[in-house]
Coordinates of C-alpha atoms and ligand atoms in Angstrom, one line a residue:
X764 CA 14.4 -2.5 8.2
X765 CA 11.3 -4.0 9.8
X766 CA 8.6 -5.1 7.0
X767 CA 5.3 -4.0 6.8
X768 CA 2.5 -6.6 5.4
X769 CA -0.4 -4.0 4.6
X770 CA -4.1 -6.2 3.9
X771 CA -5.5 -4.6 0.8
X772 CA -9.6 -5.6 1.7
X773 CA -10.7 -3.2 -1.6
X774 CA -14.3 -3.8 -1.7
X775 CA -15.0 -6.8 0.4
X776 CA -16.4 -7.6 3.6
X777 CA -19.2 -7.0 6.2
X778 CA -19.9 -6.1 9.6
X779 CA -19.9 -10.6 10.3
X780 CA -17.2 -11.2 7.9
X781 CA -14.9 -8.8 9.1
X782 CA -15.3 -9.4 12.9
X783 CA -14.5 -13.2 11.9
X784 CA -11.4 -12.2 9.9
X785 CA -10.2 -9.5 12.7
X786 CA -11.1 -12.4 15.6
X787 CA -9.1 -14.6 13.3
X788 CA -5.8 -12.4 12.8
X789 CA -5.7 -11.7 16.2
X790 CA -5.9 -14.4 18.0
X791 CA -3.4 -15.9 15.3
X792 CA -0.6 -13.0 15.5
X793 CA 2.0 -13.3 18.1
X794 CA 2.3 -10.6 20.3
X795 CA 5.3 -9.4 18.9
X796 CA 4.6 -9.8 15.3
X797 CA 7.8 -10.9 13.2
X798 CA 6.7 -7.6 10.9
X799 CA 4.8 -4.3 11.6
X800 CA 0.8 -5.5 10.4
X801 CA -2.1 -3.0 9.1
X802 CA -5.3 -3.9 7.2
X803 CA -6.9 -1.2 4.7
X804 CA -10.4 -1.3 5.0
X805 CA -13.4 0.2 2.7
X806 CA -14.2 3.1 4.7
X807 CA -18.1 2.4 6.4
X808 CA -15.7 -0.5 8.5
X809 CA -12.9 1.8 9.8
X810 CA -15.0 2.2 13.3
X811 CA -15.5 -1.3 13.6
X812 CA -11.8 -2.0 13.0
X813 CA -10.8 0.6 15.2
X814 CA -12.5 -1.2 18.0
X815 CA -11.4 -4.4 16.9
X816 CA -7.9 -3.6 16.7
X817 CA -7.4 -1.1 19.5
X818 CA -4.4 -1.8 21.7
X819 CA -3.3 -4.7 19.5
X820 CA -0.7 -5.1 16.7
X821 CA -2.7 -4.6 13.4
X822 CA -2.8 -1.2 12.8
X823 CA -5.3 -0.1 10.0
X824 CA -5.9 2.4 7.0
X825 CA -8.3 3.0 4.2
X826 CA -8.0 2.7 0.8
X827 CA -8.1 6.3 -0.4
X828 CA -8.9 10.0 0.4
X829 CA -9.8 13.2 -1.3
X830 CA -6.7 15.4 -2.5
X831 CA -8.9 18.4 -0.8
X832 CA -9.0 19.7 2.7
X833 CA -12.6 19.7 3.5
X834 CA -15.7 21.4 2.2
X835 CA -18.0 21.0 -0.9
X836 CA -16.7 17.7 -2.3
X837 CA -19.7 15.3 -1.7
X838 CA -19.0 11.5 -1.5
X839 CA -15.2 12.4 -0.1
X840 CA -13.4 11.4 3.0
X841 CA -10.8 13.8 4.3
X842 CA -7.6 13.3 5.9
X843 CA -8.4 14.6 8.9
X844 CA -11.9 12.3 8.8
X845 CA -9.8 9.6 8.8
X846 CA -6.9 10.6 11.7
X847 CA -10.5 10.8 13.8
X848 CA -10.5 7.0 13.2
X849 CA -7.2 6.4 14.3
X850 CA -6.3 5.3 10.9
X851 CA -2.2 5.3 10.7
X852 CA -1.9 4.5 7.0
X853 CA -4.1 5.3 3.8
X854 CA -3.3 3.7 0.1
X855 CA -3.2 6.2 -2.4
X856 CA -3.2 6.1 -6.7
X857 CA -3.6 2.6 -6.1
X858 CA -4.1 1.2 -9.7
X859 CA -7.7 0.5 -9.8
X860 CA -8.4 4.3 -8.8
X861 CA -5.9 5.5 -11.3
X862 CA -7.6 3.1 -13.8
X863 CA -11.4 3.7 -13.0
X864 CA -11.2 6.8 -11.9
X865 CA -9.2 8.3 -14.4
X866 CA -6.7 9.8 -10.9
X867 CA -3.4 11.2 -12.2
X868 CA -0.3 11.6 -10.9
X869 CA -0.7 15.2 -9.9
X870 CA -4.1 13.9 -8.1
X871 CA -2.3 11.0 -6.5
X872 CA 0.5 13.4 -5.4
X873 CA -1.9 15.8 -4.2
X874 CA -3.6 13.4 -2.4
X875 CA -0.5 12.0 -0.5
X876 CA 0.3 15.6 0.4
X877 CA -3.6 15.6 2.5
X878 CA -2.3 12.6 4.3
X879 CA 0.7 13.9 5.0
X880 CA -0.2 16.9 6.3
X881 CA -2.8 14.9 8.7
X882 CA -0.2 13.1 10.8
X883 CA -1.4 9.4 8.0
X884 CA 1.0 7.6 6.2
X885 CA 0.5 7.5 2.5
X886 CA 1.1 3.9 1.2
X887 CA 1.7 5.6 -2.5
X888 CA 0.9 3.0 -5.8
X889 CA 3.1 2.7 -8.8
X890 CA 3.1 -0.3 -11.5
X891 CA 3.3 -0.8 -15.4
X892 CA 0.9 -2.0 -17.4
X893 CA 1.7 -5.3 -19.0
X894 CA 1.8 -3.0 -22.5
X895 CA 3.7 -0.7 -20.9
X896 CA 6.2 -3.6 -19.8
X897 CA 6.1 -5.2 -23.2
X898 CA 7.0 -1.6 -24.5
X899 CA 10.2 -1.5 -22.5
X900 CA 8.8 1.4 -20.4
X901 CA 8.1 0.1 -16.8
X902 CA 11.7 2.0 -15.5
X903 CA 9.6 5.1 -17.1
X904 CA 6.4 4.9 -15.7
X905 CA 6.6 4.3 -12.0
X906 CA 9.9 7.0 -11.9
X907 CA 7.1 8.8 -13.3
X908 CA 4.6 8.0 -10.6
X909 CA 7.1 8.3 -7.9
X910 CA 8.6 11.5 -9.3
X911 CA 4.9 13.6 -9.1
X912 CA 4.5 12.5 -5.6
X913 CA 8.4 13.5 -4.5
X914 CA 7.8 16.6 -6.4
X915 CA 4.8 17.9 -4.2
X916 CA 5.6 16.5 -1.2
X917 CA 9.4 17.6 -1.0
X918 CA 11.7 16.1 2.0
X919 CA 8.3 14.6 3.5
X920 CA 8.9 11.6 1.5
X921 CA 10.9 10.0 3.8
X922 CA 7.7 9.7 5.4
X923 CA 5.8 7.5 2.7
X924 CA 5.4 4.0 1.9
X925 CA 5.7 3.2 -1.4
X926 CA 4.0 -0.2 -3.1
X927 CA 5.6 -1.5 -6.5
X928 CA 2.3 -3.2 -8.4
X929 CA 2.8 -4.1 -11.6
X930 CA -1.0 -4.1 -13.2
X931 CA -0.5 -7.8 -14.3
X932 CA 0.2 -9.6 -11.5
X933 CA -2.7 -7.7 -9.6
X934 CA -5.7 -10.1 -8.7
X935 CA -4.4 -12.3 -12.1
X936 CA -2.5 -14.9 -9.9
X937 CA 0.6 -13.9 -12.4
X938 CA 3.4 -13.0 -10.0
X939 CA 6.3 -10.6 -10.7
X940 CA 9.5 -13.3 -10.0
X941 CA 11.5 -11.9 -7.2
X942 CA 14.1 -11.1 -10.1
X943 CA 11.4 -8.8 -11.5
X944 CA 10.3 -7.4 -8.6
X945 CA 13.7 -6.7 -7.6
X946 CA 15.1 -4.8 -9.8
X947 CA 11.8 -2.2 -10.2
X948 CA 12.4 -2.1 -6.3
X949 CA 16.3 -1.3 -7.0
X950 CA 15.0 1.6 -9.6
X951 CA 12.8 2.8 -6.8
X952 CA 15.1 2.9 -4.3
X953 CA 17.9 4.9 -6.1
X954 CA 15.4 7.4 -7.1
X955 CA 14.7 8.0 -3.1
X956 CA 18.1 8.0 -2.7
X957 CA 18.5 10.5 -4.8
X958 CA 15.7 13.0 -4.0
X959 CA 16.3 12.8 0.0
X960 CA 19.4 12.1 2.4
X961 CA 16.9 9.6 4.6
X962 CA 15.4 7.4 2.0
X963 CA 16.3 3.9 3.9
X964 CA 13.3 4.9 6.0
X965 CA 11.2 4.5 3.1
X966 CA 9.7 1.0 3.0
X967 CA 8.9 -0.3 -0.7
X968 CA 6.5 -2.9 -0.7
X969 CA 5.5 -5.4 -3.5
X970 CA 2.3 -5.9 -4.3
X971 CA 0.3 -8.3 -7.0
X972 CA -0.6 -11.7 -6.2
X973 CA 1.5 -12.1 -3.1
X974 CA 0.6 -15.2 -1.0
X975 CA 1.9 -17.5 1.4
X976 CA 3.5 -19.7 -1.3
X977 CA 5.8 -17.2 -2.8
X978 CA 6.0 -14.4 0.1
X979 CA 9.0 -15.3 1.4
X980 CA 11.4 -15.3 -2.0
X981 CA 9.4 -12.1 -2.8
X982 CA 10.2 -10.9 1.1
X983 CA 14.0 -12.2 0.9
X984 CA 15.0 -9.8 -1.9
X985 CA 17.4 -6.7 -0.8
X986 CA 14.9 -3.9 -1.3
X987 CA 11.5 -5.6 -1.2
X988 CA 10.3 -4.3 2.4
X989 CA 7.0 -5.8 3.1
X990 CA 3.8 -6.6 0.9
X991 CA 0.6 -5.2 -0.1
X992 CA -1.9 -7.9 0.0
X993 CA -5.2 -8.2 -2.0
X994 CA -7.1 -11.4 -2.2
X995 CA -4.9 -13.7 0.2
X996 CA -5.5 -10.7 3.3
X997 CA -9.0 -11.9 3.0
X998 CA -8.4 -15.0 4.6
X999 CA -6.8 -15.2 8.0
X1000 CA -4.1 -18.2 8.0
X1001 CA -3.2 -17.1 4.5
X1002 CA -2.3 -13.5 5.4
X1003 CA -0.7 -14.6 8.7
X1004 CA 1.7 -17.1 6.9
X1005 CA 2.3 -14.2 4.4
X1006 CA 3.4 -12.2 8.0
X1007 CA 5.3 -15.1 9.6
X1008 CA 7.3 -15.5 6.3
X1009 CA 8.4 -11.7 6.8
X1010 CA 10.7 -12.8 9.7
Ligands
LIG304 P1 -3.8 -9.0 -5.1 O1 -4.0 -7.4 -5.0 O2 -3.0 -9.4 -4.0 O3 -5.2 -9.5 -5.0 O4 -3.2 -9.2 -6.4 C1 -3.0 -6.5 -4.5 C2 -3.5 -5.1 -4.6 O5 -4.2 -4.7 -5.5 O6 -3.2 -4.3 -3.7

């Protein structure tokens, strides 16, 4: 399966900054990219990033959207807001929305449905907290997370990404080991198996302190299928030897 390395921006960034970074990526990317590439931007930047990326090979998301269709929700994006942007992917229940915005499963579920139904792919969050992974219950908790979403959506899940983050390794500079990392990927995958027939569509990435150091043993494991990148997507050579090590 080809790998996707999604750029996680969260809030970071400006109208200089990112035209620099997006000048940057481009001009370093080969034209044929040894992975598929997207950057998930905050969303005042998507219409810069549109223009900036048209007709190249970084495709680009945002980093959330309302579980509602349209109408009296102020301060939300909709899904369909964000097809007009040409957006192709869109992270959903990430942890820091779960965390700080109190989002639930059903929420995150609900809001991966809205994608779906808008032609976007939802790049769907799941990850333990280290108490939870201390308690023995990481197998528990992201079958939990992944089981809300395959509930709502149905057979559409063959049309998700799905990012294993384990709270502790996000932003912390602790890495999951490949081992770790692994075998939550190995959980997640049999649970696709079993809900639909075409689950090896189904890209899993890993995300939490990915970099270019330790992207490739992360990237050589069976069913690790690309990354989702926080800090290190922030700077260009980093994130493009995080993409070259995806060959
Ligand atoms: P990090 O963030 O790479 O900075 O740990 C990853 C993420 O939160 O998506």
């Amino acid at each position: 399966m080809r790998k996707l390395i999604v750029g996680n921006w969260k809030m970071n960034g400006s109208l200089l900054s990112n035209a620099d970074l997006l000048r940057a990526l481009r001009t370093g990317l080969p034209a044929e990219p040894a992975a598929d590439v997207a950057v998930c931007v905050p969303f005042p930047y998507l219409a810069q990033v549109q223009g900036a990326c048209a007709g190249g090979p970084i495709a680009w998301g945002a980093q959330d959207v309302s579980a509602h269709e349209a109408g009296a929700y102020t301060g939300e994006v909709s899904a369909s807001m964000l097809r007009d942007f040409g957006c192709r992917y869109v992270i959903v229940g990430h942890s820091e929305r779960r965390q700080y915005h109190g989002e639930t499963d059903d929420v995150v579920a609900r809001k991966a449905q809205r994608a779906l139904a808008a032609g976007i792919t939802p790049i769907v969050c799941v990850g333990e907290t280290q108490a939870q992974r201390d308690q023995g219950d990481t197998e528990f908790i992201v079958k939990r997370q992944l089981a809300a979403v395959i509930h709502v959506v149905g057979h559409c899940v063959s049309e998700i990404v799905v990012a294993y983050e384990p709270v502790w390794a996000i932003g912390t500079g602790r890495t999951a080991t490949p081992e770790q990392a692994q075998a939550v990927h190995a959980v997640l995958r049999a649970q696709l198996r079993a809900a639909v027939p075409n689950e090896r569509r189904v890209r899993i990435l890993y995300g939490g302190s990915m970099n270019a150091g330790n992207a490739a043993a992360l990237l050589a494991q069976p069913d690790i299928d690309g990354g989702l990148i926080g800090g290190a997507s922030l700077k260009a050579d980093e994130f493009l030897r995080i993409i070259a090590a995806a060959d």
